Amino acid sequence: MQPTPTALAPSRVAVAIVEDDAGFLDALRQAVQGAADLRLTGVAVTRADGLALLDGPPAHVLLVDLGLPDGSGIDIIRAAAQRWPECSIMVSSSFGDEAHIMQSIEAGAAGYLLKDSAPVRIVDEIRSVAAGGSPISPIIARQILLRFRGRGTDLTPPATTEAAAEAEPQEEAPSLLSPREKEVLALITKGFTTVEVARMLDLSHFTVRTFVRRIYSKLEVTSKAEAIYEARTLGLLNS
């Protein structure tokens, strides 16, 4: 595991990488270090080292490979979502099957790229995810669309009817959103803008946007009104 430098320049995006393919890692390292607006803050080549990396200062973006020699990168994604809640996590993997895609997204990944993406393009996508985007390789996007298309009428966000609400176990609701996500949602519910929320929580504007995007994704909604309705239905808001 590479030591993690401290004292990051505020204008640069801190990037950490978990990747065991030496050739691909070297190309990523060069691409990130060659970008004036990015800074490489940590590198790990195993699951164990990736989890240890989370003990250090959080990065703005964490790039994770799934097929590691001692386990799955999904474990790192899940741990990072809890320990680095303000970090945007993106997968870079050779696995393009539905199981890996959905498990990664459910664990907390905000983007999913296949390794056929050139390192230069990945650098562009790092900027995108840091700004609140969700970069996804075209073939991965197709997989996700096919999955939801197969659900038919279930494309409507869940728990929007009494029957759907009853089908959702209430004891699972508290774990749906992280404490920070619930804090952000509560403030937005009170009418504060993302800029105001960022100021109140001493976070950057793009970090708050990332939280909002994660909240929408977890609640399967596309607007503030829907998010508030779903959160109240699931018991995530007091009123």
PDB file of C-alpha atoms in Angstrom:
ATOM      1  CA  MET A   1       0.000   0.000   0.000  1.00  0.00           C
ATOM      2  CA  GLN A   2       1.321   3.434  -0.896  1.00  0.00           C
ATOM      3  CA  PRO A   3       1.584   6.019   1.929  1.00  0.00           C
ATOM      4  CA  THR A   4      -1.093   8.659   1.871  1.00  0.00           C
ATOM      5  CA  PRO A   5       0.210  12.242   1.591  1.00  0.00           C
ATOM      6  CA  THR A   6      -1.486  14.942   3.651  1.00  0.00           C
ATOM      7  CA  ALA A   7      -2.168  18.648   3.174  1.00  0.00           C
ATOM      8  CA  LEU A   8      -4.165  18.525  -0.031  1.00  0.00           C
ATOM      9  CA  ALA A   9      -4.562  21.662  -2.086  1.00  0.00           C
ATOM     10  CA  PRO A  10      -8.290  22.552  -1.823  1.00  0.00           C
ATOM     11  CA  SER A  11      -8.634  23.129  -5.562  1.00  0.00           C
ATOM     12  CA  ARG A  12      -7.474  19.638  -6.489  1.00  0.00           C
ATOM     13  CA  VAL A  13      -9.532  16.469  -6.444  1.00  0.00           C
ATOM     14  CA  ALA A  14      -7.991  13.830  -4.184  1.00  0.00           C
ATOM     15  CA  VAL A  15      -8.040  10.400  -5.840  1.00  0.00           C
ATOM     16  CA  ALA A  16      -7.403   6.977  -4.297  1.00  0.00           C
ATOM     17  CA  ILE A  17      -7.095   3.805  -6.384  1.00  0.00           C
ATOM     18  CA  VAL A  18      -7.543   0.116  -5.546  1.00  0.00           C
ATOM     19  CA  GLU A  19      -6.253  -1.904  -8.502  1.00  0.00           C
ATOM     20  CA  ASP A  20      -4.198  -5.107  -8.721  1.00  0.00           C
ATOM     21  CA  ASP A  21      -3.401  -5.067 -12.465  1.00  0.00           C
ATOM     22  CA  ALA A  22       0.098  -3.580 -12.472  1.00  0.00           C
ATOM     23  CA  GLY A  23      -0.025  -2.364 -16.070  1.00  0.00           C
ATOM     24  CA  PHE A  24      -3.452  -0.781 -15.772  1.00  0.00           C
ATOM     25  CA  LEU A  25      -2.559   0.724 -12.396  1.00  0.00           C
ATOM     26  CA  ASP A  26       0.598   2.285 -13.818  1.00  0.00           C
ATOM     27  CA  ALA A  27      -1.388   3.830 -16.679  1.00  0.00           C
ATOM     28  CA  LEU A  28      -3.985   5.176 -14.228  1.00  0.00           C
ATOM     29  CA  ARG A  29      -1.293   6.531 -11.942  1.00  0.00           C
ATOM     30  CA  GLN A  30       0.385   8.399 -14.795  1.00  0.00           C
ATOM     31  CA  ALA A  31      -2.927   9.768 -16.066  1.00  0.00           C
ATOM     32  CA  VAL A  32      -3.980  11.052 -12.626  1.00  0.00           C
ATOM     33  CA  GLN A  33      -0.566  12.479 -11.779  1.00  0.00           C
ATOM     34  CA  GLY A  34      -0.449  14.181 -15.155  1.00  0.00           C
ATOM     35  CA  ALA A  35      -3.712  16.046 -14.519  1.00  0.00           C
ATOM     36  CA  ALA A  36      -3.245  19.471 -12.933  1.00  0.00           C
ATOM     37  CA  ASP A  37      -6.599  19.358 -11.151  1.00  0.00           C
ATOM     38  CA  LEU A  38      -6.177  15.878  -9.635  1.00  0.00           C
ATOM     39  CA  ARG A  39      -3.927  14.496  -6.936  1.00  0.00           C
ATOM     40  CA  LEU A  40      -3.203  10.835  -6.212  1.00  0.00           C
ATOM     41  CA  THR A  41      -3.460  10.319  -2.447  1.00  0.00           C
ATOM     42  CA  GLY A  42      -3.366   6.550  -2.063  1.00  0.00           C
ATOM     43  CA  VAL A  43      -2.941   3.261  -3.904  1.00  0.00           C
ATOM     44  CA  ALA A  44      -3.788  -0.287  -2.810  1.00  0.00           C
ATOM     45  CA  VAL A  45      -3.451  -3.547  -4.755  1.00  0.00           C
ATOM     46  CA  THR A  46      -5.392  -5.935  -2.496  1.00  0.00           C
ATOM     47  CA  ARG A  47      -8.698  -6.010  -0.651  1.00  0.00           C
ATOM     48  CA  ALA A  48      -6.884  -5.909   2.699  1.00  0.00           C
ATOM     49  CA  ASP A  49      -4.805  -2.889   1.714  1.00  0.00           C
ATOM     50  CA  GLY A  50      -7.872  -1.212   0.233  1.00  0.00           C
ATOM     51  CA  LEU A  51      -9.715  -1.527   3.543  1.00  0.00           C
ATOM     52  CA  ALA A  52      -6.625  -0.245   5.379  1.00  0.00           C
ATOM     53  CA  LEU A  53      -6.532   2.730   3.016  1.00  0.00           C
ATOM     54  CA  LEU A  54      -9.864   3.813   4.495  1.00  0.00           C
ATOM     55  CA  ASP A  55      -8.139   4.448   7.835  1.00  0.00           C
ATOM     56  CA  GLY A  56      -6.392   7.460   6.290  1.00  0.00           C
ATOM     57  CA  PRO A  57      -7.734  10.862   5.237  1.00  0.00           C
ATOM     58  CA  PRO A  58     -10.704  10.445   2.863  1.00  0.00           C
ATOM     59  CA  ALA A  59     -10.285  11.028  -0.852  1.00  0.00           C
ATOM     60  CA  HIS A  60     -12.818  12.889  -2.977  1.00  0.00           C
ATOM     61  CA  VAL A  61     -12.944   9.979  -5.449  1.00  0.00           C
ATOM     62  CA  LEU A  62     -12.182   6.299  -4.857  1.00  0.00           C
ATOM     63  CA  LEU A  63     -11.603   4.120  -7.939  1.00  0.00           C
ATOM     64  CA  VAL A  64     -12.095   0.419  -7.143  1.00  0.00           C
ATOM     65  CA  ASP A  65     -11.395  -2.775  -9.060  1.00  0.00           C
ATOM     66  CA  LEU A  66     -13.726  -5.656  -8.164  1.00  0.00           C
ATOM     67  CA  GLY A  67     -11.542  -8.699  -8.869  1.00  0.00           C
ATOM     68  CA  LEU A  68      -8.808  -8.457  -6.242  1.00  0.00           C
ATOM     69  CA  PRO A  69      -6.445 -11.321  -5.340  1.00  0.00           C
ATOM     70  CA  ASP A  70      -7.736 -11.671  -1.764  1.00  0.00           C
ATOM     71  CA  GLY A  71     -11.422 -10.902  -2.212  1.00  0.00           C
ATOM     72  CA  SER A  72     -14.015  -8.628  -3.755  1.00  0.00           C
ATOM     73  CA  GLY A  73     -13.702  -4.889  -4.221  1.00  0.00           C
ATOM     74  CA  ILE A  74     -17.396  -4.666  -3.331  1.00  0.00           C
ATOM     75  CA  ASP A  75     -16.350  -5.068   0.310  1.00  0.00           C
ATOM     76  CA  ILE A  76     -14.209  -1.943  -0.078  1.00  0.00           C
ATOM     77  CA  ILE A  77     -17.064  -0.031  -1.712  1.00  0.00           C
ATOM     78  CA  ARG A  78     -19.404  -0.950   1.115  1.00  0.00           C
ATOM     79  CA  ALA A  79     -16.856   0.027   3.774  1.00  0.00           C
ATOM     80  CA  ALA A  80     -15.945   3.274   1.995  1.00  0.00           C
ATOM     81  CA  ALA A  81     -19.606   4.302   1.762  1.00  0.00           C
ATOM     82  CA  GLN A  82     -19.731   4.110   5.567  1.00  0.00           C
ATOM     83  CA  ARG A  83     -16.278   5.410   6.515  1.00  0.00           C
ATOM     84  CA  TRP A  84     -15.793   7.977   3.740  1.00  0.00           C
ATOM     85  CA  PRO A  85     -19.421   9.113   3.300  1.00  0.00           C
ATOM     86  CA  GLU A  86     -18.433  12.227   1.344  1.00  0.00           C
ATOM     87  CA  CYS A  87     -16.310  10.278  -1.143  1.00  0.00           C
ATOM     88  CA  SER A  88     -17.651   9.439  -4.603  1.00  0.00           C
ATOM     89  CA  ILE A  89     -16.910   5.802  -5.443  1.00  0.00           C
ATOM     90  CA  MET A  90     -16.438   4.541  -8.985  1.00  0.00           C
ATOM     91  CA  VAL A  91     -15.844   0.990 -10.197  1.00  0.00           C
ATOM     92  CA  SER A  92     -13.234   0.159 -12.831  1.00  0.00           C
ATOM     93  CA  SER A  93     -13.533  -3.532 -13.622  1.00  0.00           C
ATOM     94  CA  SER A  94     -13.449  -6.277 -16.223  1.00  0.00           C
ATOM     95  CA  PHE A  95     -16.727  -7.634 -14.836  1.00  0.00           C
ATOM     96  CA  GLY A  96     -19.710  -6.454 -16.858  1.00  0.00           C
ATOM     97  CA  ASP A  97     -22.381  -8.892 -15.653  1.00  0.00           C
ATOM     98  CA  GLU A  98     -25.580  -7.771 -13.982  1.00  0.00           C
ATOM     99  CA  ALA A  99     -24.745  -9.313 -10.599  1.00  0.00           C
ATOM    100  CA  HIS A 100     -21.518  -7.344 -10.171  1.00  0.00           C
ATOM    101  CA  ILE A 101     -23.090  -4.152 -11.516  1.00  0.00           C
ATOM    102  CA  MET A 102     -26.098  -4.180  -9.186  1.00  0.00           C
ATOM    103  CA  GLN A 103     -24.086  -5.303  -6.156  1.00  0.00           C
ATOM    104  CA  SER A 104     -21.640  -2.448  -6.702  1.00  0.00           C
ATOM    105  CA  ILE A 105     -24.387   0.149  -7.049  1.00  0.00           C
ATOM    106  CA  GLU A 106     -26.238  -1.180  -4.024  1.00  0.00           C
ATOM    107  CA  ALA A 107     -22.980  -1.093  -2.025  1.00  0.00           C
ATOM    108  CA  GLY A 108     -22.528   2.601  -2.812  1.00  0.00           C
ATOM    109  CA  ALA A 109     -20.800   2.989  -6.184  1.00  0.00           C
ATOM    110  CA  ALA A 110     -21.757   6.142  -8.081  1.00  0.00           C
ATOM    111  CA  GLY A 111     -20.192   5.082 -11.396  1.00  0.00           C
ATOM    112  CA  TYR A 112     -19.172   1.910 -13.227  1.00  0.00           C
ATOM    113  CA  LEU A 113     -16.558   1.725 -15.984  1.00  0.00           C
ATOM    114  CA  LEU A 114     -15.196  -1.272 -17.814  1.00  0.00           C
ATOM    115  CA  LYS A 115     -11.462  -1.579 -18.254  1.00  0.00           C
ATOM    116  CA  ASP A 116     -11.791  -1.093 -21.981  1.00  0.00           C
ATOM    117  CA  SER A 117     -11.959   2.618 -21.106  1.00  0.00           C
ATOM    118  CA  ALA A 118      -8.691   4.430 -21.792  1.00  0.00           C
ATOM    119  CA  PRO A 119      -6.977   5.895 -18.702  1.00  0.00           C
ATOM    120  CA  VAL A 120      -7.370   9.381 -20.170  1.00  0.00           C
ATOM    121  CA  ARG A 121     -11.138   8.861 -20.390  1.00  0.00           C
ATOM    122  CA  ILE A 122     -11.191   7.510 -16.841  1.00  0.00           C
ATOM    123  CA  VAL A 123      -9.538  10.731 -15.684  1.00  0.00           C
ATOM    124  CA  ASP A 124     -12.372  12.671 -17.329  1.00  0.00           C
ATOM    125  CA  GLU A 125     -14.886  10.429 -15.568  1.00  0.00           C
ATOM    126  CA  ILE A 126     -13.123  10.994 -12.237  1.00  0.00           C
ATOM    127  CA  ARG A 127     -13.790  14.703 -12.730  1.00  0.00           C
ATOM    128  CA  SER A 128     -17.391  13.890 -13.599  1.00  0.00           C
ATOM    129  CA  VAL A 129     -18.075  11.759 -10.521  1.00  0.00           C
ATOM    130  CA  ALA A 130     -16.320  14.318  -8.303  1.00  0.00           C
ATOM    131  CA  ALA A 131     -18.741  16.934  -9.636  1.00  0.00           C
ATOM    132  CA  GLY A 132     -21.756  14.790  -8.758  1.00  0.00           C
ATOM    133  CA  GLY A 133     -22.127  12.800 -11.994  1.00  0.00           C
ATOM    134  CA  SER A 134     -22.613   9.060 -12.424  1.00  0.00           C
ATOM    135  CA  PRO A 135     -20.362   7.936 -15.295  1.00  0.00           C
ATOM    136  CA  ILE A 136     -21.261   4.526 -16.688  1.00  0.00           C
ATOM    137  CA  SER A 137     -19.822   2.614 -19.642  1.00  0.00           C
ATOM    138  CA  PRO A 138     -22.421   2.344 -22.456  1.00  0.00           C
ATOM    139  CA  ILE A 139     -22.677  -1.437 -22.212  1.00  0.00           C
ATOM    140  CA  ILE A 140     -23.243  -1.158 -18.455  1.00  0.00           C
ATOM    141  CA  ALA A 141     -25.941   1.457 -18.984  1.00  0.00           C
ATOM    142  CA  ARG A 142     -27.663  -0.939 -21.396  1.00  0.00           C
ATOM    143  CA  GLN A 143     -27.577  -3.711 -18.770  1.00  0.00           C
ATOM    144  CA  ILE A 144     -29.220  -1.429 -16.213  1.00  0.00           C
ATOM    145  CA  LEU A 145     -31.872  -0.273 -18.681  1.00  0.00           C
ATOM    146  CA  LEU A 146     -32.682  -3.860 -19.644  1.00  0.00           C
ATOM    147  CA  ARG A 147     -33.008  -4.774 -15.982  1.00  0.00           C
ATOM    148  CA  PHE A 148     -35.531  -2.009 -15.304  1.00  0.00           C
ATOM    149  CA  ARG A 149     -37.337  -2.553 -18.601  1.00  0.00           C
ATOM    150  CA  GLY A 150     -37.905  -6.131 -17.482  1.00  0.00           C
ATOM    151  CA  ARG A 151     -39.678  -4.827 -14.373  1.00  0.00           C
ATOM    152  CA  GLY A 152     -42.440  -3.359 -16.543  1.00  0.00           C
ATOM    153  CA  THR A 153     -44.814  -1.291 -14.430  1.00  0.00           C
ATOM    154  CA  ASP A 154     -42.430  -1.681 -11.490  1.00  0.00           C
ATOM    155  CA  LEU A 155     -40.450   1.201 -13.014  1.00  0.00           C
ATOM    156  CA  THR A 156     -42.673   3.374 -10.802  1.00  0.00           C
ATOM    157  CA  PRO A 157     -40.688   4.076  -7.601  1.00  0.00           C
ATOM    158  CA  PRO A 158     -41.545   1.542  -4.902  1.00  0.00           C
ATOM    159  CA  ALA A 159     -43.707   2.341  -1.874  1.00  0.00           C
ATOM    160  CA  THR A 160     -45.831   4.879  -3.785  1.00  0.00           C
ATOM    161  CA  THR A 161     -48.989   2.909  -2.977  1.00  0.00           C
ATOM    162  CA  GLU A 162     -50.296   1.563   0.331  1.00  0.00           C
ATOM    163  CA  ALA A 163     -49.660  -1.994  -0.809  1.00  0.00           C
ATOM    164  CA  ALA A 164     -46.058  -1.224  -1.714  1.00  0.00           C
ATOM    165  CA  ALA A 165     -45.534   0.570   1.584  1.00  0.00           C
ATOM    166  CA  GLU A 166     -46.863  -2.434   3.490  1.00  0.00           C
ATOM    167  CA  ALA A 167     -44.574  -4.749   1.509  1.00  0.00           C
ATOM    168  CA  GLU A 168     -41.512  -2.771   2.623  1.00  0.00           C
ATOM    169  CA  PRO A 169     -40.385  -4.016   6.067  1.00  0.00           C
ATOM    170  CA  GLN A 170     -40.250  -0.993   8.368  1.00  0.00           C
ATOM    171  CA  GLU A 171     -37.325  -2.410  10.347  1.00  0.00           C
ATOM    172  CA  GLU A 172     -35.122  -2.094   7.252  1.00  0.00           C
ATOM    173  CA  ALA A 173     -35.872   1.607   6.730  1.00  0.00           C
ATOM    174  CA  PRO A 174     -33.277   3.067   9.157  1.00  0.00           C
ATOM    175  CA  SER A 175     -30.428   1.449   7.220  1.00  0.00           C
ATOM    176  CA  LEU A 176     -31.620   2.711   3.832  1.00  0.00           C
ATOM    177  CA  LEU A 177     -29.970   6.134   4.227  1.00  0.00           C
ATOM    178  CA  SER A 178     -26.779   6.918   6.117  1.00  0.00           C
ATOM    179  CA  PRO A 179     -26.992   9.377   9.059  1.00  0.00           C
ATOM    180  CA  ARG A 180     -25.394  12.111   6.912  1.00  0.00           C
ATOM    181  CA  GLU A 181     -27.816  11.446   4.022  1.00  0.00           C
ATOM    182  CA  LYS A 182     -30.767  11.739   6.405  1.00  0.00           C
ATOM    183  CA  GLU A 183     -29.310  14.982   7.765  1.00  0.00           C
ATOM    184  CA  VAL A 184     -28.997  16.419   4.253  1.00  0.00           C
ATOM    185  CA  LEU A 185     -32.512  15.281   3.312  1.00  0.00           C
ATOM    186  CA  ALA A 186     -33.964  16.780   6.495  1.00  0.00           C
ATOM    187  CA  LEU A 187     -32.440  20.174   5.693  1.00  0.00           C
ATOM    188  CA  ILE A 188     -33.596  20.064   2.074  1.00  0.00           C
ATOM    189  CA  THR A 189     -37.083  19.158   3.315  1.00  0.00           C
ATOM    190  CA  LYS A 190     -37.055  22.353   5.374  1.00  0.00           C
ATOM    191  CA  GLY A 191     -36.496  24.348   2.190  1.00  0.00           C
ATOM    192  CA  PHE A 192     -32.757  24.961   2.291  1.00  0.00           C
ATOM    193  CA  THR A 193     -30.889  24.957  -1.032  1.00  0.00           C
ATOM    194  CA  THR A 194     -27.874  22.721  -1.663  1.00  0.00           C
ATOM    195  CA  VAL A 195     -25.621  25.770  -1.329  1.00  0.00           C
ATOM    196  CA  GLU A 196     -27.160  26.614   2.045  1.00  0.00           C
ATOM    197  CA  VAL A 197     -26.900  22.981   3.187  1.00  0.00           C
ATOM    198  CA  ALA A 198     -23.245  22.928   2.188  1.00  0.00           C
ATOM    199  CA  ARG A 199     -22.604  26.059   4.242  1.00  0.00           C
ATOM    200  CA  MET A 200     -24.502  24.729   7.279  1.00  0.00           C
ATOM    201  CA  LEU A 201     -22.727  21.362   7.271  1.00  0.00           C
ATOM    202  CA  ASP A 202     -19.344  22.830   6.309  1.00  0.00           C
ATOM    203  CA  LEU A 203     -19.220  20.747   3.125  1.00  0.00           C
ATOM    204  CA  SER A 204     -18.450  21.609  -0.469  1.00  0.00           C
ATOM    205  CA  HIS A 205     -21.355  22.227  -2.858  1.00  0.00           C
ATOM    206  CA  PHE A 206     -20.431  19.217  -5.020  1.00  0.00           C
ATOM    207  CA  THR A 207     -20.326  16.985  -1.922  1.00  0.00           C
ATOM    208  CA  VAL A 208     -23.900  17.938  -1.033  1.00  0.00           C
ATOM    209  CA  ARG A 209     -24.937  17.307  -4.637  1.00  0.00           C
ATOM    210  CA  THR A 210     -23.385  13.846  -4.341  1.00  0.00           C
ATOM    211  CA  PHE A 211     -25.428  13.167  -1.195  1.00  0.00           C
ATOM    212  CA  VAL A 212     -28.603  14.319  -2.964  1.00  0.00           C
ATOM    213  CA  ARG A 213     -27.856  12.061  -5.935  1.00  0.00           C
ATOM    214  CA  ARG A 214     -27.303   9.094  -3.596  1.00  0.00           C
ATOM    215  CA  ILE A 215     -30.537   9.839  -1.749  1.00  0.00           C
ATOM    216  CA  TYR A 216     -32.490   9.940  -5.021  1.00  0.00           C
ATOM    217  CA  SER A 217     -30.833   6.700  -6.147  1.00  0.00           C
ATOM    218  CA  LYS A 218     -31.558   4.849  -2.906  1.00  0.00           C
ATOM    219  CA  LEU A 219     -35.167   6.038  -2.792  1.00  0.00           C
ATOM    220  CA  GLU A 220     -35.534   5.479  -6.550  1.00  0.00           C
ATOM    221  CA  VAL A 221     -36.941   8.956  -7.174  1.00  0.00           C
ATOM    222  CA  THR A 222     -36.117  11.838  -9.491  1.00  0.00           C
ATOM    223  CA  SER A 223     -37.308  14.932  -7.641  1.00  0.00           C
ATOM    224  CA  LYS A 224     -37.261  16.616  -4.228  1.00  0.00           C
ATOM    225  CA  ALA A 225     -40.999  16.135  -3.748  1.00  0.00           C
ATOM    226  CA  GLU A 226     -40.775  12.400  -4.497  1.00  0.00           C
ATOM    227  CA  ALA A 227     -37.778  12.048  -2.165  1.00  0.00           C
ATOM    228  CA  ILE A 228     -39.651  13.697   0.699  1.00  0.00           C
ATOM    229  CA  TYR A 229     -42.742  11.551   0.083  1.00  0.00           C
ATOM    230  CA  GLU A 230     -40.755   8.303  -0.049  1.00  0.00           C
ATOM    231  CA  ALA A 231     -38.666   9.208   3.012  1.00  0.00           C
ATOM    232  CA  ARG A 232     -41.805   9.964   5.040  1.00  0.00           C
ATOM    233  CA  THR A 233     -43.488   6.779   3.808  1.00  0.00           C
ATOM    234  CA  LEU A 234     -40.481   4.749   4.959  1.00  0.00           C
ATOM    235  CA  GLY A 235     -40.249   6.542   8.281  1.00  0.00           C
ATOM    236  CA  LEU A 236     -36.958   8.264   7.488  1.00  0.00           C
ATOM    237  CA  LEU A 237     -38.282  11.734   8.375  1.00  0.00           C
ATOM    238  CA  ASN A 238     -39.969  12.766  11.582  1.00  0.00           C
ATOM    239  CA  SER A 239     -42.735  14.651   9.788  1.00  0.00           C
TER     240      SER A 239
END
